[in-house]
């Protein structure tokens, strides 16, 4: 049976084995997919042995996306511009192909929500790896993007890297225009510490829809809780993005696209 896995540290919380089990059942594919705890010291050796032992592919989650990218031999365009990968595929010649399906997963989920139309104004909170991983597919979907970050220089670096693909700008937190935003996307890690990105209420209140790339099992994320507190509607967490990025990984490996909406509804 073909072997796949997701690598991360920690990994016990991962929903990926269940998601891919359901994809395999739905599409009639025979495969084994499990969760693997990566060692912070010798992850590269673990991953190399995983593929030497016959594995066909894997997903990568925190904190290994950049390290896995360095191991790969060839890359998709979106992986190159993300500087990280969440998907590896072993090719017939033994080389490892790296892809990053996070951004297309986000786009797919925004389409499911009915929120994605050309030439919209998006505000992205945060300028870290999560933002870098989704910018190319969002720009290819004809979105106009403003990135705001506590350290404006990090946002400016991303703008310089991606400006050839579309309309993208950086703005300091204290200089953000109070203007309508079609979608405000939280891509910061503040929620992991139970905090909310320090965005002005006046800016949030100009948003039409609010998306958090993180998700929480039992309750809303801190960002979405705060949006609810402000009385803001059209809120969604990143669980749909998780299922959608997995669907695109599955398609890369098996050349069969699962019915993402069906599996999302069953899991939700």
PDB file of C-alpha atoms in Angstrom:
ATOM      1  CA  UNK A   1       0.000   0.000   0.000  1.00  0.00           C
ATOM      2  CA  UNK A   2       1.349   3.453  -0.911  1.00  0.00           C
ATOM      3  CA  UNK A   3       2.646   5.323   2.131  1.00  0.00           C
ATOM      4  CA  UNK A   4       2.050   8.997   2.960  1.00  0.00           C
ATOM      5  CA  UNK A   5       2.308  11.027   6.157  1.00  0.00           C
ATOM      6  CA  UNK A   6       2.229  14.455   7.719  1.00  0.00           C
ATOM      7  CA  UNK A   7       5.338  15.628   9.566  1.00  0.00           C
ATOM      8  CA  UNK A   8       5.326  18.236  12.316  1.00  0.00           C
ATOM      9  CA  UNK A   9       6.239  18.985  15.919  1.00  0.00           C
ATOM     10  CA  UNK A  10       3.859  18.877  17.725  1.00  0.00           C
ATOM     11  CA  UNK A  11       1.711  16.608  15.549  1.00  0.00           C
ATOM     12  CA  UNK A  12      -0.815  14.870  17.815  1.00  0.00           C
ATOM     13  CA  UNK A  13      -3.389  17.570  17.040  1.00  0.00           C
ATOM     14  CA  UNK A  14      -3.243  17.008  13.269  1.00  0.00           C
ATOM     15  CA  UNK A  15      -6.517  16.357  11.437  1.00  0.00           C
ATOM     16  CA  UNK A  16      -4.669  15.380   8.242  1.00  0.00           C
ATOM     17  CA  UNK A  17      -4.773  11.562   8.704  1.00  0.00           C
ATOM     18  CA  UNK A  18      -8.563  11.641   9.048  1.00  0.00           C
ATOM     19  CA  UNK A  19      -8.952  14.044   6.121  1.00  0.00           C
ATOM     20  CA  UNK A  20      -6.838  11.910   3.785  1.00  0.00           C
ATOM     21  CA  UNK A  21      -8.550   8.708   4.953  1.00  0.00           C
ATOM     22  CA  UNK A  22     -11.873  10.242   3.897  1.00  0.00           C
ATOM     23  CA  UNK A  23     -10.396  11.447   0.591  1.00  0.00           C
ATOM     24  CA  UNK A  24      -9.106   7.923  -0.132  1.00  0.00           C
ATOM     25  CA  UNK A  25     -12.479   6.356   0.676  1.00  0.00           C
ATOM     26  CA  UNK A  26     -14.335   8.898  -1.433  1.00  0.00           C
ATOM     27  CA  UNK A  27     -12.105   8.453  -4.491  1.00  0.00           C
ATOM     28  CA  UNK A  28     -11.484   4.715  -4.206  1.00  0.00           C
ATOM     29  CA  UNK A  29      -7.749   5.113  -3.646  1.00  0.00           C
ATOM     30  CA  UNK A  30      -5.710   2.584  -1.649  1.00  0.00           C
ATOM     31  CA  UNK A  31      -3.132   4.291   0.576  1.00  0.00           C
ATOM     32  CA  UNK A  32      -1.832   4.581   4.126  1.00  0.00           C
ATOM     33  CA  UNK A  33      -1.477   8.053   5.690  1.00  0.00           C
ATOM     34  CA  UNK A  34      -0.294   8.686   9.233  1.00  0.00           C
ATOM     35  CA  UNK A  35       1.146  11.410  11.454  1.00  0.00           C
ATOM     36  CA  UNK A  36       4.878  11.493  12.178  1.00  0.00           C
ATOM     37  CA  UNK A  37       6.595  13.456  14.933  1.00  0.00           C
ATOM     38  CA  UNK A  38       9.610  15.219  13.477  1.00  0.00           C
ATOM     39  CA  UNK A  39      12.705  15.543  15.634  1.00  0.00           C
ATOM     40  CA  UNK A  40      13.877  19.137  15.897  1.00  0.00           C
ATOM     41  CA  UNK A  41      17.522  18.034  15.626  1.00  0.00           C
ATOM     42  CA  UNK A  42      17.444  15.361  12.922  1.00  0.00           C
ATOM     43  CA  UNK A  43      14.287  16.023  10.900  1.00  0.00           C
ATOM     44  CA  UNK A  44      16.169  15.973   7.587  1.00  0.00           C
ATOM     45  CA  UNK A  45      17.526  12.489   8.314  1.00  0.00           C
ATOM     46  CA  UNK A  46      14.056  11.253   9.282  1.00  0.00           C
ATOM     47  CA  UNK A  47      12.534  12.600   6.094  1.00  0.00           C
ATOM     48  CA  UNK A  48      15.273  11.144   3.910  1.00  0.00           C
ATOM     49  CA  UNK A  49      14.808   7.699   5.491  1.00  0.00           C
ATOM     50  CA  UNK A  50      11.024   7.990   5.082  1.00  0.00           C
ATOM     51  CA  UNK A  51      11.420   8.277   1.316  1.00  0.00           C
ATOM     52  CA  UNK A  52      14.254   5.710   1.108  1.00  0.00           C
ATOM     53  CA  UNK A  53      11.839   3.251   2.723  1.00  0.00           C
ATOM     54  CA  UNK A  54       9.409   3.712  -0.161  1.00  0.00           C
ATOM     55  CA  UNK A  55       7.052   6.534   0.807  1.00  0.00           C
ATOM     56  CA  UNK A  56       5.341   8.279  -2.109  1.00  0.00           C
ATOM     57  CA  UNK A  57       4.738  11.699  -0.546  1.00  0.00           C
ATOM     58  CA  UNK A  58       4.059  13.717   2.578  1.00  0.00           C
ATOM     59  CA  UNK A  59       2.675  16.889   4.023  1.00  0.00           C
ATOM     60  CA  UNK A  60       4.784  19.205   6.145  1.00  0.00           C
ATOM     61  CA  UNK A  61       3.523  21.412   8.933  1.00  0.00           C
ATOM     62  CA  UNK A  62       5.139  23.663  11.542  1.00  0.00           C
ATOM     63  CA  UNK A  63       7.985  24.060  12.209  1.00  0.00           C
ATOM     64  CA  UNK A  64       9.462  22.200   9.239  1.00  0.00           C
ATOM     65  CA  UNK A  65       8.098  23.850   6.076  1.00  0.00           C
ATOM     66  CA  UNK A  66      11.289  25.801   5.318  1.00  0.00           C
ATOM     67  CA  UNK A  67      13.562  22.865   6.191  1.00  0.00           C
ATOM     68  CA  UNK A  68      11.619  20.477   3.969  1.00  0.00           C
ATOM     69  CA  UNK A  69      11.840  23.001   1.144  1.00  0.00           C
ATOM     70  CA  UNK A  70      15.642  22.865   1.376  1.00  0.00           C
ATOM     71  CA  UNK A  71      15.634  19.079   0.949  1.00  0.00           C
ATOM     72  CA  UNK A  72      13.627  19.109  -2.299  1.00  0.00           C
ATOM     73  CA  UNK A  73      15.170  18.828  -5.765  1.00  0.00           C
ATOM     74  CA  UNK A  74      12.524  20.631  -7.844  1.00  0.00           C
ATOM     75  CA  UNK A  75       9.804  23.130  -6.969  1.00  0.00           C
ATOM     76  CA  UNK A  76       6.470  24.516  -8.096  1.00  0.00           C
ATOM     77  CA  UNK A  77       6.337  28.257  -8.710  1.00  0.00           C
ATOM     78  CA  UNK A  78       4.186  28.808  -5.633  1.00  0.00           C
ATOM     79  CA  UNK A  79       6.629  26.864  -3.451  1.00  0.00           C
ATOM     80  CA  UNK A  80       9.520  28.952  -4.767  1.00  0.00           C
ATOM     81  CA  UNK A  81       7.796  32.213  -3.945  1.00  0.00           C
ATOM     82  CA  UNK A  82       6.600  30.945  -0.568  1.00  0.00           C
ATOM     83  CA  UNK A  83      10.146  29.876   0.291  1.00  0.00           C
ATOM     84  CA  UNK A  84       8.562  26.883   1.996  1.00  0.00           C
ATOM     85  CA  UNK A  85       6.576  23.771   1.147  1.00  0.00           C
ATOM     86  CA  UNK A  86       3.745  21.860   2.766  1.00  0.00           C
ATOM     87  CA  UNK A  87       3.764  19.019   0.222  1.00  0.00           C
ATOM     88  CA  UNK A  88       6.481  16.708  -1.096  1.00  0.00           C
ATOM     89  CA  UNK A  89       6.089  14.129  -3.841  1.00  0.00           C
ATOM     90  CA  UNK A  90       8.621  11.476  -4.785  1.00  0.00           C
ATOM     91  CA  UNK A  91       9.039  11.424  -8.550  1.00  0.00           C
ATOM     92  CA  UNK A  92       9.830   8.315 -10.657  1.00  0.00           C
ATOM     93  CA  UNK A  93      13.506   9.338 -10.877  1.00  0.00           C
ATOM     94  CA  UNK A  94      13.710   9.517  -7.077  1.00  0.00           C
ATOM     95  CA  UNK A  95      13.809  13.312  -6.891  1.00  0.00           C
ATOM     96  CA  UNK A  96      11.594  15.160  -4.422  1.00  0.00           C
ATOM     97  CA  UNK A  97       9.153  17.697  -5.851  1.00  0.00           C
ATOM     98  CA  UNK A  98       8.038  20.461  -3.475  1.00  0.00           C
ATOM     99  CA  UNK A  99       4.732  22.288  -3.678  1.00  0.00           C
ATOM    100  CA  UNK A 100       2.893  24.710  -1.418  1.00  0.00           C
ATOM    101  CA  UNK A 101      -0.872  24.217  -1.477  1.00  0.00           C
ATOM    102  CA  UNK A 102      -1.669  26.630   1.384  1.00  0.00           C
ATOM    103  CA  UNK A 103      -2.483  29.572  -0.877  1.00  0.00           C
ATOM    104  CA  UNK A 104      -4.606  27.633  -3.352  1.00  0.00           C
ATOM    105  CA  UNK A 105      -6.300  26.052  -0.332  1.00  0.00           C
ATOM    106  CA  UNK A 106      -7.206  29.508   0.950  1.00  0.00           C
ATOM    107  CA  UNK A 107      -8.477  30.577  -2.483  1.00  0.00           C
ATOM    108  CA  UNK A 108     -10.561  27.394  -2.749  1.00  0.00           C
ATOM    109  CA  UNK A 109     -12.143  28.004   0.656  1.00  0.00           C
ATOM    110  CA  UNK A 110     -12.893  31.643  -0.123  1.00  0.00           C
ATOM    111  CA  UNK A 111     -14.632  30.409  -3.279  1.00  0.00           C
ATOM    112  CA  UNK A 112     -16.665  27.934  -1.177  1.00  0.00           C
ATOM    113  CA  UNK A 113     -17.770  30.813   1.033  1.00  0.00           C
ATOM    114  CA  UNK A 114     -18.772  32.868  -2.013  1.00  0.00           C
ATOM    115  CA  UNK A 115     -16.366  35.611  -0.949  1.00  0.00           C
ATOM    116  CA  UNK A 116     -13.993  35.610  -3.908  1.00  0.00           C
ATOM    117  CA  UNK A 117     -14.565  37.997  -6.802  1.00  0.00           C
ATOM    118  CA  UNK A 118     -12.020  39.736  -9.079  1.00  0.00           C
ATOM    119  CA  UNK A 119     -10.542  43.096  -8.130  1.00  0.00           C
ATOM    120  CA  UNK A 120     -11.428  42.992  -4.443  1.00  0.00           C
ATOM    121  CA  UNK A 121      -9.510  44.879  -1.736  1.00  0.00           C
ATOM    122  CA  UNK A 122      -7.968  42.504   0.795  1.00  0.00           C
ATOM    123  CA  UNK A 123      -6.277  43.501   4.045  1.00  0.00           C
ATOM    124  CA  UNK A 124      -3.852  40.892   5.403  1.00  0.00           C
ATOM    125  CA  UNK A 125      -2.763  41.106   9.035  1.00  0.00           C
ATOM    126  CA  UNK A 126       0.809  39.891   9.518  1.00  0.00           C
ATOM    127  CA  UNK A 127       3.835  39.534   7.240  1.00  0.00           C
ATOM    128  CA  UNK A 128       5.288  36.190   8.282  1.00  0.00           C
ATOM    129  CA  UNK A 129       5.544  32.818   6.594  1.00  0.00           C
ATOM    130  CA  UNK A 130       1.780  32.234   6.566  1.00  0.00           C
ATOM    131  CA  UNK A 131       1.265  35.411   4.541  1.00  0.00           C
ATOM    132  CA  UNK A 132       4.139  34.684   2.174  1.00  0.00           C
ATOM    133  CA  UNK A 133       2.666  31.240   1.485  1.00  0.00           C
ATOM    134  CA  UNK A 134      -0.671  32.578   0.198  1.00  0.00           C
ATOM    135  CA  UNK A 135       0.203  35.787  -1.666  1.00  0.00           C
ATOM    136  CA  UNK A 136       0.871  34.332  -5.119  1.00  0.00           C
ATOM    137  CA  UNK A 137      -2.445  32.436  -5.461  1.00  0.00           C
ATOM    138  CA  UNK A 138      -4.380  35.445  -4.094  1.00  0.00           C
ATOM    139  CA  UNK A 139      -2.744  37.776  -6.616  1.00  0.00           C
ATOM    140  CA  UNK A 140      -3.354  35.246  -9.396  1.00  0.00           C
ATOM    141  CA  UNK A 141      -7.019  35.354  -8.322  1.00  0.00           C
ATOM    142  CA  UNK A 142      -6.926  39.097  -9.145  1.00  0.00           C
ATOM    143  CA  UNK A 143      -7.110  40.342  -5.569  1.00  0.00           C
ATOM    144  CA  UNK A 144      -5.706  43.736  -4.562  1.00  0.00           C
ATOM    145  CA  UNK A 145      -3.738  43.315  -1.347  1.00  0.00           C
ATOM    146  CA  UNK A 146      -2.612  45.541   1.505  1.00  0.00           C
ATOM    147  CA  UNK A 147      -0.326  43.927   4.093  1.00  0.00           C
ATOM    148  CA  UNK A 148      -0.034  45.486   7.522  1.00  0.00           C
ATOM    149  CA  UNK A 149       2.427  44.385  10.176  1.00  0.00           C
ATOM    150  CA  UNK A 150       3.921  45.582  13.433  1.00  0.00           C
ATOM    151  CA  UNK A 151       7.297  45.708  11.691  1.00  0.00           C
ATOM    152  CA  UNK A 152       6.562  47.495   8.414  1.00  0.00           C
ATOM    153  CA  UNK A 153       9.885  46.485   6.839  1.00  0.00           C
ATOM    154  CA  UNK A 154       8.785  42.824   6.761  1.00  0.00           C
ATOM    155  CA  UNK A 155       5.641  43.779   4.833  1.00  0.00           C
ATOM    156  CA  UNK A 156       7.708  45.886   2.438  1.00  0.00           C
ATOM    157  CA  UNK A 157       9.985  42.916   1.701  1.00  0.00           C
ATOM    158  CA  UNK A 158       6.953  40.853   0.659  1.00  0.00           C
ATOM    159  CA  UNK A 159       5.606  43.673  -1.496  1.00  0.00           C
ATOM    160  CA  UNK A 160       8.923  43.909  -3.340  1.00  0.00           C
ATOM    161  CA  UNK A 161       8.953  40.139  -3.901  1.00  0.00           C
ATOM    162  CA  UNK A 162       5.388  39.856  -5.219  1.00  0.00           C
ATOM    163  CA  UNK A 163       4.609  43.193  -6.885  1.00  0.00           C
ATOM    164  CA  UNK A 164       5.251  41.830 -10.390  1.00  0.00           C
ATOM    165  CA  UNK A 165       2.191  39.572  -9.922  1.00  0.00           C
ATOM    166  CA  UNK A 166      -0.372  42.248  -9.134  1.00  0.00           C
ATOM    167  CA  UNK A 167      -1.553  45.112  -6.948  1.00  0.00           C
ATOM    168  CA  UNK A 168       0.112  44.724  -3.545  1.00  0.00           C
ATOM    169  CA  UNK A 169       1.078  47.356  -0.970  1.00  0.00           C
ATOM    170  CA  UNK A 170       2.410  47.604   2.577  1.00  0.00           C
ATOM    171  CA  UNK A 171       0.975  49.863   5.272  1.00  0.00           C
ATOM    172  CA  UNK A 172       2.102  50.630   8.799  1.00  0.00           C
ATOM    173  CA  UNK A 173      -0.436  49.776  11.496  1.00  0.00           C
ATOM    174  CA  UNK A 174      -0.821  53.403  12.558  1.00  0.00           C
ATOM    175  CA  UNK A 175      -1.161  54.593   8.955  1.00  0.00           C
ATOM    176  CA  UNK A 176      -3.844  52.200   7.702  1.00  0.00           C
ATOM    177  CA  UNK A 177      -6.581  53.920   5.763  1.00  0.00           C
ATOM    178  CA  UNK A 178     -10.057  53.617   7.256  1.00  0.00           C
ATOM    179  CA  UNK A 179     -11.634  52.440   4.014  1.00  0.00           C
ATOM    180  CA  UNK A 180     -13.840  49.523   2.932  1.00  0.00           C
ATOM    181  CA  UNK A 181     -12.095  46.133   2.798  1.00  0.00           C
ATOM    182  CA  UNK A 182     -13.825  43.228   1.063  1.00  0.00           C
ATOM    183  CA  UNK A 183     -12.018  40.656   3.211  1.00  0.00           C
ATOM    184  CA  UNK A 184      -9.768  41.112   6.236  1.00  0.00           C
ATOM    185  CA  UNK A 185      -7.540  38.039   6.652  1.00  0.00           C
ATOM    186  CA  UNK A 186      -5.723  37.301   9.884  1.00  0.00           C
ATOM    187  CA  UNK A 187      -2.446  35.588   8.967  1.00  0.00           C
ATOM    188  CA  UNK A 188      -0.611  36.547  12.165  1.00  0.00           C
ATOM    189  CA  UNK A 189       0.374  34.091  14.901  1.00  0.00           C
ATOM    190  CA  UNK A 190      -1.120  36.229  17.689  1.00  0.00           C
ATOM    191  CA  UNK A 191      -3.977  33.774  18.170  1.00  0.00           C
ATOM    192  CA  UNK A 192      -1.572  31.004  19.157  1.00  0.00           C
ATOM    193  CA  UNK A 193      -0.849  33.018  22.309  1.00  0.00           C
ATOM    194  CA  UNK A 194      -4.529  33.761  22.833  1.00  0.00           C
ATOM    195  CA  UNK A 195      -4.048  37.319  21.612  1.00  0.00           C
ATOM    196  CA  UNK A 196      -5.564  39.470  18.872  1.00  0.00           C
ATOM    197  CA  UNK A 197      -3.496  41.305  16.263  1.00  0.00           C
ATOM    198  CA  UNK A 198      -3.462  44.998  17.351  1.00  0.00           C
ATOM    199  CA  UNK A 199      -5.613  46.338  14.553  1.00  0.00           C
ATOM    200  CA  UNK A 200      -7.807  49.398  15.087  1.00  0.00           C
ATOM    201  CA  UNK A 201     -11.508  48.748  15.699  1.00  0.00           C
ATOM    202  CA  UNK A 202     -12.278  51.497  13.190  1.00  0.00           C
ATOM    203  CA  UNK A 203     -10.416  49.573  10.483  1.00  0.00           C
ATOM    204  CA  UNK A 204     -12.113  46.276  11.354  1.00  0.00           C
ATOM    205  CA  UNK A 205     -15.514  47.913  11.236  1.00  0.00           C
ATOM    206  CA  UNK A 206     -14.873  48.764   7.570  1.00  0.00           C
ATOM    207  CA  UNK A 207     -14.485  45.079   6.707  1.00  0.00           C
ATOM    208  CA  UNK A 208     -17.190  43.156   4.865  1.00  0.00           C
ATOM    209  CA  UNK A 209     -15.880  39.662   5.724  1.00  0.00           C
ATOM    210  CA  UNK A 210     -13.345  38.283   8.195  1.00  0.00           C
ATOM    211  CA  UNK A 211     -11.177  35.198   7.739  1.00  0.00           C
ATOM    212  CA  UNK A 212      -8.737  33.680  10.213  1.00  0.00           C
ATOM    213  CA  UNK A 213      -6.199  31.300   8.688  1.00  0.00           C
ATOM    214  CA  UNK A 214      -6.048  29.516  12.051  1.00  0.00           C
ATOM    215  CA  UNK A 215      -8.872  27.408  13.429  1.00  0.00           C
ATOM    216  CA  UNK A 216      -9.942  26.125  16.835  1.00  0.00           C
ATOM    217  CA  UNK A 217     -11.788  22.842  17.452  1.00  0.00           C
ATOM    218  CA  UNK A 218     -14.220  23.803  20.185  1.00  0.00           C
ATOM    219  CA  UNK A 219     -14.674  27.531  19.796  1.00  0.00           C
ATOM    220  CA  UNK A 220     -13.822  30.551  17.659  1.00  0.00           C
ATOM    221  CA  UNK A 221     -10.270  31.862  17.384  1.00  0.00           C
ATOM    222  CA  UNK A 222      -9.384  34.994  19.415  1.00  0.00           C
ATOM    223  CA  UNK A 223      -9.561  37.107  16.231  1.00  0.00           C
ATOM    224  CA  UNK A 224     -13.025  35.868  15.287  1.00  0.00           C
ATOM    225  CA  UNK A 225     -14.250  36.188  18.868  1.00  0.00           C
ATOM    226  CA  UNK A 226     -13.175  39.818  18.798  1.00  0.00           C
ATOM    227  CA  UNK A 227     -14.926  40.389  15.473  1.00  0.00           C
ATOM    228  CA  UNK A 228     -18.071  38.891  16.982  1.00  0.00           C
ATOM    229  CA  UNK A 229     -17.688  41.173  20.026  1.00  0.00           C
ATOM    230  CA  UNK A 230     -17.635  44.146  17.635  1.00  0.00           C
ATOM    231  CA  UNK A 231     -20.831  42.878  16.011  1.00  0.00           C
ATOM    232  CA  UNK A 232     -19.119  42.021  12.721  1.00  0.00           C
ATOM    233  CA  UNK A 233     -20.703  39.355  10.527  1.00  0.00           C
ATOM    234  CA  UNK A 234     -19.379  37.075   7.746  1.00  0.00           C
ATOM    235  CA  UNK A 235     -16.729  35.327   9.836  1.00  0.00           C
ATOM    236  CA  UNK A 236     -14.870  32.100   8.961  1.00  0.00           C
ATOM    237  CA  UNK A 237     -11.924  30.201  10.391  1.00  0.00           C
ATOM    238  CA  UNK A 238      -9.212  28.293   8.547  1.00  0.00           C
ATOM    239  CA  UNK A 239     -10.645  24.792   8.829  1.00  0.00           C
ATOM    240  CA  UNK A 240     -11.937  24.968   5.272  1.00  0.00           C
ATOM    241  CA  UNK A 241      -8.487  26.077   4.147  1.00  0.00           C
ATOM    242  CA  UNK A 242      -6.999  23.055   5.945  1.00  0.00           C
ATOM    243  CA  UNK A 243      -9.293  20.634   4.110  1.00  0.00           C
ATOM    244  CA  UNK A 244      -8.809  22.407   0.766  1.00  0.00           C
ATOM    245  CA  UNK A 245      -5.004  22.481   0.920  1.00  0.00           C
ATOM    246  CA  UNK A 246      -5.125  18.759   1.730  1.00  0.00           C
ATOM    247  CA  UNK A 247      -7.331  18.155  -1.317  1.00  0.00           C
ATOM    248  CA  UNK A 248      -4.793  19.873  -3.572  1.00  0.00           C
ATOM    249  CA  UNK A 249      -1.967  17.793  -2.036  1.00  0.00           C
ATOM    250  CA  UNK A 250      -4.004  14.619  -2.613  1.00  0.00           C
ATOM    251  CA  UNK A 251      -4.523  15.624  -6.248  1.00  0.00           C
ATOM    252  CA  UNK A 252      -0.774  16.167  -6.714  1.00  0.00           C
ATOM    253  CA  UNK A 253      -0.021  12.680  -5.401  1.00  0.00           C
ATOM    254  CA  UNK A 254      -2.905  10.667  -6.863  1.00  0.00           C
ATOM    255  CA  UNK A 255      -4.048  12.700  -9.901  1.00  0.00           C
ATOM    256  CA  UNK A 256      -7.614  12.556  -8.535  1.00  0.00           C
ATOM    257  CA  UNK A 257      -9.321  15.626  -7.063  1.00  0.00           C
ATOM    258  CA  UNK A 258     -11.519  14.836  -4.046  1.00  0.00           C
ATOM    259  CA  UNK A 259     -14.882  16.517  -3.530  1.00  0.00           C
ATOM    260  CA  UNK A 260     -13.608  19.085  -1.046  1.00  0.00           C
ATOM    261  CA  UNK A 261     -17.050  20.454  -0.145  1.00  0.00           C
ATOM    262  CA  UNK A 262     -18.429  17.017   0.737  1.00  0.00           C
ATOM    263  CA  UNK A 263     -15.542  16.146   3.054  1.00  0.00           C
ATOM    264  CA  UNK A 264     -15.572  19.615   4.639  1.00  0.00           C
ATOM    265  CA  UNK A 265     -19.259  19.311   5.494  1.00  0.00           C
ATOM    266  CA  UNK A 266     -18.800  15.808   6.932  1.00  0.00           C
ATOM    267  CA  UNK A 267     -15.887  16.914   9.119  1.00  0.00           C
ATOM    268  CA  UNK A 268     -17.490  20.179  10.213  1.00  0.00           C
TER     269      UNK A 268
END
